[in-house]
PDB file of C-alpha atoms and ligand atoms in Angstrom:
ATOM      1  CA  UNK O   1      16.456  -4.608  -9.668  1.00  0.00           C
ATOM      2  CA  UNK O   2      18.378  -5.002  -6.231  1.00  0.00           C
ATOM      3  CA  UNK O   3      18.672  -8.373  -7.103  1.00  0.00           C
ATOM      4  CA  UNK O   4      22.664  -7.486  -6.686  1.00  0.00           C
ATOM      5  CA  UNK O   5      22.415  -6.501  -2.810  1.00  0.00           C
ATOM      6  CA  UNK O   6      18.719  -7.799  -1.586  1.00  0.00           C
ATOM      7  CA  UNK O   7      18.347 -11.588  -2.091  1.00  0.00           C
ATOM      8  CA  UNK O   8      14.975 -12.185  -3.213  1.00  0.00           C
ATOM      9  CA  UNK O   9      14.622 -14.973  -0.610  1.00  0.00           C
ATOM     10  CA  UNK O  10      15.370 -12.582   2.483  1.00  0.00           C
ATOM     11  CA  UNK O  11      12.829 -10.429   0.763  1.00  0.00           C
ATOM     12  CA  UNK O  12      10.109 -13.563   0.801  1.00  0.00           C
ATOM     13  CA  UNK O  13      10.653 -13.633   4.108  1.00  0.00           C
ATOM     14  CA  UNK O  14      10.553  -9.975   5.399  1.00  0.00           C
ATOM     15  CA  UNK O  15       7.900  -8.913   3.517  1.00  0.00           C
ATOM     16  CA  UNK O  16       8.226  -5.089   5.275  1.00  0.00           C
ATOM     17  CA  UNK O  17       7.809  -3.089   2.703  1.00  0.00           C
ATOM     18  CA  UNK O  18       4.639  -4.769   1.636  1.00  0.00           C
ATOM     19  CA  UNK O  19       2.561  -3.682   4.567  1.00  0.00           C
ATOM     20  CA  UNK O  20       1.648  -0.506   5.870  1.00  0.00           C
ATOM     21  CA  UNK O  21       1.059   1.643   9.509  1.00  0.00           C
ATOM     22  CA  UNK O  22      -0.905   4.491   9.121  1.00  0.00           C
ATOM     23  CA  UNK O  23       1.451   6.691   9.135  1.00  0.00           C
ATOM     24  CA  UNK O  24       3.106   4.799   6.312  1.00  0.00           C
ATOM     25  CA  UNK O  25       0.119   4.798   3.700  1.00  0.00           C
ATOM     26  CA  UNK O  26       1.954   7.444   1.668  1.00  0.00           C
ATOM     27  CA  UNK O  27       4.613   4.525   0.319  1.00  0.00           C
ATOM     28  CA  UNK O  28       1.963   2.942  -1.041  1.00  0.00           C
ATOM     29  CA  UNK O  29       2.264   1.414  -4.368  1.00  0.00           C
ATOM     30  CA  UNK O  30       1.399   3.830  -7.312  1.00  0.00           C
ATOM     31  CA  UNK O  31       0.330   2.280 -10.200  1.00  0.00           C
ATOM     32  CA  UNK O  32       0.333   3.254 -14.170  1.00  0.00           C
ATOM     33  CA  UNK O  33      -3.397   4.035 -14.942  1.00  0.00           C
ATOM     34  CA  UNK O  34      -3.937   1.314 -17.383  1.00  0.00           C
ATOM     35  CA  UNK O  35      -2.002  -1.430 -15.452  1.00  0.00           C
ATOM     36  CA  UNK O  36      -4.675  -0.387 -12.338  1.00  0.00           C
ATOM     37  CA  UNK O  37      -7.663   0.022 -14.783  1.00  0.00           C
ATOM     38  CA  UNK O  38      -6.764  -3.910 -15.218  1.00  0.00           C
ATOM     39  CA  UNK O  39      -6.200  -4.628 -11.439  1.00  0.00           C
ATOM     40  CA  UNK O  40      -9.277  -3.105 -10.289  1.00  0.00           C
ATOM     41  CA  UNK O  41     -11.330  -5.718 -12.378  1.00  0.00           C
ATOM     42  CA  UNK O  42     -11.251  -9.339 -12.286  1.00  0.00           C
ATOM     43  CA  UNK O  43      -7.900 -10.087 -13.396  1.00  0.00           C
ATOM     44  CA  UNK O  44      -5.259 -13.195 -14.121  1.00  0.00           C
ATOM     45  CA  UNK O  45      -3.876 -13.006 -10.309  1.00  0.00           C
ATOM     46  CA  UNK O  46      -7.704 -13.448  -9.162  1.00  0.00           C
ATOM     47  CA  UNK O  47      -6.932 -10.614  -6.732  1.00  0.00           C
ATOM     48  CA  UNK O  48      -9.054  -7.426  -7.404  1.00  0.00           C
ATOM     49  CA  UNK O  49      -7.512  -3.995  -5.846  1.00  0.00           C
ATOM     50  CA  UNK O  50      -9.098  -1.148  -4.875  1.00  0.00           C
ATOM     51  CA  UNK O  51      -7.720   2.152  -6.220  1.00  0.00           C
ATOM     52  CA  UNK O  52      -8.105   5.940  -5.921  1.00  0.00           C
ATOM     53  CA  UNK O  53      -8.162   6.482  -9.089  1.00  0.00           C
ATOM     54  CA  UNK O  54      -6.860   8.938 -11.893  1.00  0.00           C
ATOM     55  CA  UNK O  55      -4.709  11.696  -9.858  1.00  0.00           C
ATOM     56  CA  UNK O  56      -2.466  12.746 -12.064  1.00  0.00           C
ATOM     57  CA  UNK O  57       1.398  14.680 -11.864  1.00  0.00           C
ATOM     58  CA  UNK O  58       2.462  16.542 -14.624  1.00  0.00           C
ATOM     59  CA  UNK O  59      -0.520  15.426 -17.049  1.00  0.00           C
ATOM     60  CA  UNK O  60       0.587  11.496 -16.177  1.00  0.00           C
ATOM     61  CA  UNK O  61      -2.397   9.367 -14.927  1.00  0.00           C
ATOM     62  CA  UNK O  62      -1.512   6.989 -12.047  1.00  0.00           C
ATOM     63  CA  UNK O  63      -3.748   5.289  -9.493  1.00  0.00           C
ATOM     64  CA  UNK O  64      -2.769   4.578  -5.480  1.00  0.00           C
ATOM     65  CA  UNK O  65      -3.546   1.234  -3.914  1.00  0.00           C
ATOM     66  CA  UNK O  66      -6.466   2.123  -1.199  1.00  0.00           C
ATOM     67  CA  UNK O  67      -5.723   0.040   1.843  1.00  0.00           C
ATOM     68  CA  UNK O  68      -7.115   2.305   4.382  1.00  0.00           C
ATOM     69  CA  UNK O  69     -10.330   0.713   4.583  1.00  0.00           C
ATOM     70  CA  UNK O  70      -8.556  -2.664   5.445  1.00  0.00           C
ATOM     71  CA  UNK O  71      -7.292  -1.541   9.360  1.00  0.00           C
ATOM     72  CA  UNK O  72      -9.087  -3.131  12.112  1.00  0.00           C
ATOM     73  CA  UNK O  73      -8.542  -1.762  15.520  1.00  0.00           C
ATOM     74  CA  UNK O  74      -7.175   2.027  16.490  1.00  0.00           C
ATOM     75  CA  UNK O  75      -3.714   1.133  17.163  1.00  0.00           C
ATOM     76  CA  UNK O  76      -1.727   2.920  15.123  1.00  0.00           C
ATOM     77  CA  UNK O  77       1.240  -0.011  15.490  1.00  0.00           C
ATOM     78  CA  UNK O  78      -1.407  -2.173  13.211  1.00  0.00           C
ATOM     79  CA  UNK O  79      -0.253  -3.136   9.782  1.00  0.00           C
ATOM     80  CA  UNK O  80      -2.506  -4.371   6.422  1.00  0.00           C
ATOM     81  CA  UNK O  81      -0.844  -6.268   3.882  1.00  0.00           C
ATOM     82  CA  UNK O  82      -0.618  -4.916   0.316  1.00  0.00           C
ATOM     83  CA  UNK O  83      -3.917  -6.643  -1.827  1.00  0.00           C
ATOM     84  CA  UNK O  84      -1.181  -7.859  -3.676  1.00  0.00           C
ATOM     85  CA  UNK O  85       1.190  -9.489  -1.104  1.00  0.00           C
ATOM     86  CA  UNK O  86       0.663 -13.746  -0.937  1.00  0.00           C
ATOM     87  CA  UNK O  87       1.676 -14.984   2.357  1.00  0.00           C
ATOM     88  CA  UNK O  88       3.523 -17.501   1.391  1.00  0.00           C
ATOM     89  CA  UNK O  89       4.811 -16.516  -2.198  1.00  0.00           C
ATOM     90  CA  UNK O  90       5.074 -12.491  -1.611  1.00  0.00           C
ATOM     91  CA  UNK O  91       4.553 -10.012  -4.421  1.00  0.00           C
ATOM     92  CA  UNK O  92       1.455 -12.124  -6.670  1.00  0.00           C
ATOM     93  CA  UNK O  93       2.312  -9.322  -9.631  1.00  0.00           C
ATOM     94  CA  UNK O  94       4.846  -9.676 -12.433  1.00  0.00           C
ATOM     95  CA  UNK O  95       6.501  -7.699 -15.036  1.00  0.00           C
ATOM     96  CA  UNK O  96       4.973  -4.233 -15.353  1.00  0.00           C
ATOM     97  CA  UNK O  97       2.106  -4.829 -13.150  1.00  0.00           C
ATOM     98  CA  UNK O  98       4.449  -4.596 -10.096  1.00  0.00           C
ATOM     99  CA  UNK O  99       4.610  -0.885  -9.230  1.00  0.00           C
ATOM    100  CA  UNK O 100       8.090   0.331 -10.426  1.00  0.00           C
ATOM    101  CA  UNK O 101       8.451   1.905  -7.016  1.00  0.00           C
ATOM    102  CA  UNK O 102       8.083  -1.681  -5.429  1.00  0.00           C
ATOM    103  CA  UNK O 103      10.896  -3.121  -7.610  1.00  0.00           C
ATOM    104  CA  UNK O 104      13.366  -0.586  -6.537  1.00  0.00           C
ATOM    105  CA  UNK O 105      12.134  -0.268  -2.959  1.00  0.00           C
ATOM    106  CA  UNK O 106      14.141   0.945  -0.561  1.00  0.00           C
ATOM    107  CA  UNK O 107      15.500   2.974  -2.702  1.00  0.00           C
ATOM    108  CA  UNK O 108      13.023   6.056  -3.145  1.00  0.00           C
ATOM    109  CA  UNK O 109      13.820   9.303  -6.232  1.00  0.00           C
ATOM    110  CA  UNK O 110      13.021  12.398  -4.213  1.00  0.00           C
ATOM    111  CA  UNK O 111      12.598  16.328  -4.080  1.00  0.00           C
ATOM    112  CA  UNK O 112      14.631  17.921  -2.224  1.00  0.00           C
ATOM    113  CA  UNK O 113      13.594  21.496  -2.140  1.00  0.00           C
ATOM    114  CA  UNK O 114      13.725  21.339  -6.246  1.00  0.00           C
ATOM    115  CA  UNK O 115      16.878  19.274  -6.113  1.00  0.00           C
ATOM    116  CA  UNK O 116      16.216  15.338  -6.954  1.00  0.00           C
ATOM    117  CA  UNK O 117      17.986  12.732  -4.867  1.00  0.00           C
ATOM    118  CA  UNK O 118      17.718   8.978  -5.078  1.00  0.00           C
ATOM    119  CA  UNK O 119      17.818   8.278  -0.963  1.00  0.00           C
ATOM    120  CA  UNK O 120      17.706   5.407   1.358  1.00  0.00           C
ATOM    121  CA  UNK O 121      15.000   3.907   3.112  1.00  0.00           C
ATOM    122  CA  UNK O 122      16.463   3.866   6.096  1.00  0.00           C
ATOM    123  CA  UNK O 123      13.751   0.961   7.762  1.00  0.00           C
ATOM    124  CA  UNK O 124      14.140  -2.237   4.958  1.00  0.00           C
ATOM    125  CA  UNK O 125      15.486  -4.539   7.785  1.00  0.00           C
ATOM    126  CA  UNK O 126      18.394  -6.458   5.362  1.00  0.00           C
ATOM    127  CA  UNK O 127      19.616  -3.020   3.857  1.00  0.00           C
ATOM    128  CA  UNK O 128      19.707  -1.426   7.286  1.00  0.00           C
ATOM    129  CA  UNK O 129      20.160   2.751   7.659  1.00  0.00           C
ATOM    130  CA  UNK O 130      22.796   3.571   6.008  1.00  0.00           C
ATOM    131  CA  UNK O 131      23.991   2.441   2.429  1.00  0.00           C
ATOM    132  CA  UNK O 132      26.628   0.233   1.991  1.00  0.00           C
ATOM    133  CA  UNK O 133      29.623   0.064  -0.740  1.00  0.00           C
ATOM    134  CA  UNK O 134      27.472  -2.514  -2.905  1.00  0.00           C
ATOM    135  CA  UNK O 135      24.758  -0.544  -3.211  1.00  0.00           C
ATOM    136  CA  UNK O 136      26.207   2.852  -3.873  1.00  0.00           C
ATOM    137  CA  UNK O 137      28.065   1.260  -6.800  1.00  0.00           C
ATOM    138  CA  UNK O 138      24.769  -0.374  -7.859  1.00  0.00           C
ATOM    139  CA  UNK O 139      22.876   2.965  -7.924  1.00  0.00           C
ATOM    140  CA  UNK O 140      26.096   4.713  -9.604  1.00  0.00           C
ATOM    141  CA  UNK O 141      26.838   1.921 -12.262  1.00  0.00           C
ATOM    142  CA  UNK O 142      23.406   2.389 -13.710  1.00  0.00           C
ATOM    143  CA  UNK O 143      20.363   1.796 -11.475  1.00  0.00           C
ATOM    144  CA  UNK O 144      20.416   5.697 -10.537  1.00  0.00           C
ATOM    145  CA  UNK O 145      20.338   6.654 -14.662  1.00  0.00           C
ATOM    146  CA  UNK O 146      17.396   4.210 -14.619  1.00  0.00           C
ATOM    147  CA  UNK O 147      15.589   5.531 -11.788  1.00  0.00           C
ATOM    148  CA  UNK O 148      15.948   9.099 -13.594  1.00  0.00           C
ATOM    149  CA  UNK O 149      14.948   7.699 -16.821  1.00  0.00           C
ATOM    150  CA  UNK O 150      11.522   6.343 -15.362  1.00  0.00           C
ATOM    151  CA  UNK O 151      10.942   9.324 -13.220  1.00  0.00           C
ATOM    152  CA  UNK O 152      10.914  11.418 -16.264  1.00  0.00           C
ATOM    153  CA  UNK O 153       8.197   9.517 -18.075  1.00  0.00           C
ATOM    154  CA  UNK O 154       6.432   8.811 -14.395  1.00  0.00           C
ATOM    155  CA  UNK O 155       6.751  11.842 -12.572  1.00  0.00           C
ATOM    156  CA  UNK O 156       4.464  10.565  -9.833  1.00  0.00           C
ATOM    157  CA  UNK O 157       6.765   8.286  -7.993  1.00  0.00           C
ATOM    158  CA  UNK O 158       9.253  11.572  -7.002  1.00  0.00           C
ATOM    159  CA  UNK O 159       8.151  11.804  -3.430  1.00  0.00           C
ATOM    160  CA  UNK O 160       9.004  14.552  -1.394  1.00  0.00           C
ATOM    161  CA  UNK O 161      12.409  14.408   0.651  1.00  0.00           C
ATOM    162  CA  UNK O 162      11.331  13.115   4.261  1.00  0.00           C
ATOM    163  CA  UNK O 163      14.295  13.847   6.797  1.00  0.00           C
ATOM    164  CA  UNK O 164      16.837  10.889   7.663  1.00  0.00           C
ATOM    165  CA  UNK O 165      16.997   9.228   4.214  1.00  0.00           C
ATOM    166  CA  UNK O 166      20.645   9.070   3.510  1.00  0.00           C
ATOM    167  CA  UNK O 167      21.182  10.236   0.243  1.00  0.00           C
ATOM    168  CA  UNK O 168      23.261   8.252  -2.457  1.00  0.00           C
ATOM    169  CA  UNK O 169      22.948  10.227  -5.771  1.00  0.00           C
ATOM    170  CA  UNK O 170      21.933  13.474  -6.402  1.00  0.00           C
ATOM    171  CA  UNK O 171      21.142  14.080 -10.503  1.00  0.00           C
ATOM    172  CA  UNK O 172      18.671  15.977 -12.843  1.00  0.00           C
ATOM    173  CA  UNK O 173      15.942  15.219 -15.035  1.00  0.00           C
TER     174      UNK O 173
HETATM  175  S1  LIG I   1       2.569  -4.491  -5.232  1.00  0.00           S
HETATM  176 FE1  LIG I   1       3.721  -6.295  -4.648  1.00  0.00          FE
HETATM  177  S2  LIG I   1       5.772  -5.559  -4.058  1.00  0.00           S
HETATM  178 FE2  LIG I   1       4.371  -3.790  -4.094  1.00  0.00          FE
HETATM  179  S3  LIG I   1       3.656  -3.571  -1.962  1.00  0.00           S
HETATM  180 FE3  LIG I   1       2.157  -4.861  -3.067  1.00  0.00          FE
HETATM  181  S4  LIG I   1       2.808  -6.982  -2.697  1.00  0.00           S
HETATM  182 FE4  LIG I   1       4.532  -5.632  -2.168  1.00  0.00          FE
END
């Protein structure tokens, strides 16, 4: 969906967003119930996730990736890939098994004390801290409406405002 501003090739080879510190494991993917019900059972990627499963935000089931089993030392500097994340390839997932969160990553639909803002990521390493023209008019010409759209039918991936995310849009479901 950033296809516009993130080359998916720079993306291949950053890979960021698809592992996690400690202190990051609350931007890990959420899935759709169903779509994790699949993943956490033999499946077409032959990659089996684990999931903490059915939480649920405003009567919507969703499931979150468990990777905290995965760290091997104490250092909190230590990053796990995403079960999902190929080495080589990136992201194995396609269509609507990729978390929508994911696909619009580093963009991130928050609450800001009861006002929702779609906000920067301020650490994806090609979109750097603060947005730029291109992706301002990206999130304004459409991508924003879509974001709210989603949000209202998966109220799970509003996450609350964290403190330095520039915001772009600020809207209403
Ligand atoms: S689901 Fe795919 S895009 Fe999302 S964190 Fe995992 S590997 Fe990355």
């Amino acid at each position: 969906m950033l296809s516009k501003v993130l080359s998916k090739n720079s993306c291949a080879a950053c890979k960021f967003c698809c592992s996690f510190r400690r202190k990051s494991l609350w931007e890990t993917p959420l899935f759709p119930h169903e779509i994790a019900e699949k993943l956490s059972h033999e499946n077409e990627y032959g990659m089996v996730g684990e999931f903490r499963m059915s939480q649920t935000v405003q009567g919507v089931r969703f499931d979150r990736l468990v990777l905290e089993n995965n760290y091997r030392t104490d250092d909190p500097e230590e990053e796990v890939p995403c079960t999902f994340l190929d080495p080589q390839k990136g992201c194995i997932l396609k269509g609507d098994d990729k978390p929508f969160d994911c696909s619009i990553w580093p963009l991130r639909i928050m609450d800001r004390n009861g006002e929702l803002v779609i906000a920067l990521t301020p650490t994806c390493p090609s979109i750097g801290s603060t947005p730029g023209e291109n992706l301002v008019e990206l999130v304004k010409s459409g991508l924003g409406e879509k974001i709210y759209e989603y949000a209202k039918t998966h109220p799970y991936i509003i996450k609350e405002y964290h403190e330095g995310f520039p915001i772009i849009e600020i809207g209403s479901l």
